[in-house]
Amino acid sequence: MPEPKILYLPLRSGRFVFSEIRVEDGQSVSGGDVLAKDPNNYAVPLLAPRAGTVRLKAVENHIVIEDIALLEEHADIAEEELSHIVQEMGAAGIKRYKLLILGAWQFFYDAHTAAPPDPLGTPQAIIVSTVSLDPFVARGDAQLHNRLLNFTRGLEQLQSLLEYQPIYLAMPDIKSEFANLVRNQIRGYAWVKMLEIPLTYPYDNFAILARRLGLKRDEGPVWAVRTEGVLAVDRALTLTKPCTVRIISIGGPGVNSPAHLKVMPGYPIKRIRDKYVFEPAARMIDGGIFTGKPLGVETLGVDTECRGITILPELQDREFLGFVRPGWDRSSYAECFLSSLREKFSERLTTAIRGELRPCISCNFCEEVCPAAIMPYLIHKYLYADLIEEAEQARVDLCVECGLCSFVCPSKIDLTKEFIEAKVLIEKEKEELRQEEARRQAVEEKMA
Ligand code: SF4
Ligand code: SF4
């Protein structure tokens, strides 16, 4: 994409809330300066991708950078903090500090929870995935294009953070020239273990990969990064440069020519929309079609975790008695339309939900597709009746939030959303119990 004239940096992304603002209105910043931090997530920074003038009140929940200048970025590293870290943790501490302060830590996930892991923790393994199977998000091979050397250097840097723990590199089970090239490049690294995974959504999900590898949650954290994360590690540790560029995808049925775009956080979404979206009424989704979140009109720029924008045409006309039509041109997981008698065909996806929300009809489709092998309809029924403990016993915690159950459900129940909310509630209750127990123990110790 061409250079922007203005940047709108959202103060929220999927996992981060940059509430600790570190700049003032009207201040001039250089590319790489820290604009804000997330105090609840290890002080992960929001970096200025370009030099310019900061406006804090111009747009709600955004930091705006005007008068953009394309100058050399710099690493906003505090020397006194560095010497303190060297004393405390040695060289390994500096690497972790650099990953954090240069914006590479945003690309790290805890494989089991998808939260940002503790940068000072020791993982039992690192999973690196070059595969993106969520429809319409940036593919790993597109991000690796012409950057294979950076990728292998990034792997070496990752390994330098570990002692003896393995790195698992998830690759698609294909024999393409490109896949062979990656395999040949990493052949010399004994600590990298290749893991071939089927090209079926959601087998690139980190929680599923960790379970498949037998990496249990109670045996320590498992770090997970995608291709762009390894490239960010290389940039931060080999070049000591801030990670302020993202390769995102723009795709979906509402786009005239799907593409991978090199943009920076804060890039105006309107410019991307004007260039790629031909549908006058289209829903923009931040992420893939199964796991993305709708991009509201209030979000003006690409956020720091964006991996792709999916465009779905908004179906505005309602078909009269649409559900009783034979449906030669409709595909569905349930074989309820006459299209199931046809050969496979590509259907035009829209935001239509084809009918009203209905109660669960116990069709079992959700259980059939669930990669976590739990019973979504049963958990749904427990949650509907406010039986949160029973939902916990039915292992709602194993849900990897892939969205497949919601997608196939003929009653259009938003099961995934229910399960995400239930997991948050259960975790909150557990945290309250832990705090209560700690308080009780403290009182007992005081009394003794
Ligand atoms: S319950 Fe639904 S969202 Fe969760 S893992 Fe199963 S199919 Fe995916
Ligand atoms: S797919 Fe929907 S309707 Fe079918 S059993 Fe699951 S929740 Fe019920």
mmCIF file of C-alpha atoms and ligand atoms in Angstrom, residues 359-367 376-377 380 405 408-411 413 415, ligand 2:
data_model
loop_
_atom_site.group_PDB
_atom_site.id
_atom_site.type_symbol
_atom_site.label_atom_id
_atom_site.label_comp_id
_atom_site.label_asym_id
_atom_site.label_seq_id
_atom_site.Cartn_x
_atom_site.Cartn_y
_atom_site.Cartn_z
ATOM 1 C CA PRO A 359 -33.737 -23.624 19.841
ATOM 2 C CA CYS A 360 -31.280 -26.477 19.651
ATOM 3 C CA ILE A 361 -32.794 -29.322 17.643
ATOM 4 C CA SER A 362 -30.245 -31.913 18.865
ATOM 5 C CA CYS A 363 -28.972 -32.578 15.357
ATOM 6 C CA ASN A 364 -25.464 -33.322 16.718
ATOM 7 C CA PHE A 365 -23.694 -31.451 13.894
ATOM 8 C CA CYS A 366 -21.743 -29.367 16.416
ATOM 9 C CA GLU A 367 -20.318 -32.459 18.088
ATOM 10 C CA PRO A 376 -21.151 -28.229 22.347
ATOM 11 C CA TYR A 377 -24.940 -28.798 22.416
ATOM 12 C CA HIS A 380 -25.027 -24.953 25.519
ATOM 13 C CA CYS A 405 -19.914 -25.353 15.839
ATOM 14 C CA VAL A 408 -22.696 -25.571 11.141
ATOM 15 C CA CYS A 409 -25.478 -25.065 13.679
ATOM 16 C CA PRO A 410 -28.770 -25.020 11.709
ATOM 17 C CA SER A 411 -30.416 -23.126 14.577
ATOM 18 C CA ILE A 413 -26.913 -20.520 17.984
ATOM 19 C CA LEU A 415 -22.141 -21.433 20.612
HETATM 20 S S1 SF4 B 2 -25.601 -27.908 15.849
HETATM 21 FE FE1 SF4 B 2 -26.971 -26.457 16.912
HETATM 22 S S2 SF4 B 2 -28.983 -27.390 16.751
HETATM 23 FE FE2 SF4 B 2 -27.498 -29.012 16.268
HETATM 24 S S3 SF4 B 2 -27.112 -30.048 18.241
HETATM 25 FE FE3 SF4 B 2 -25.566 -28.442 18.029
HETATM 26 S S4 SF4 B 2 -26.449 -26.675 19.089
HETATM 27 FE FE4 SF4 B 2 -28.129 -28.082 18.700
#
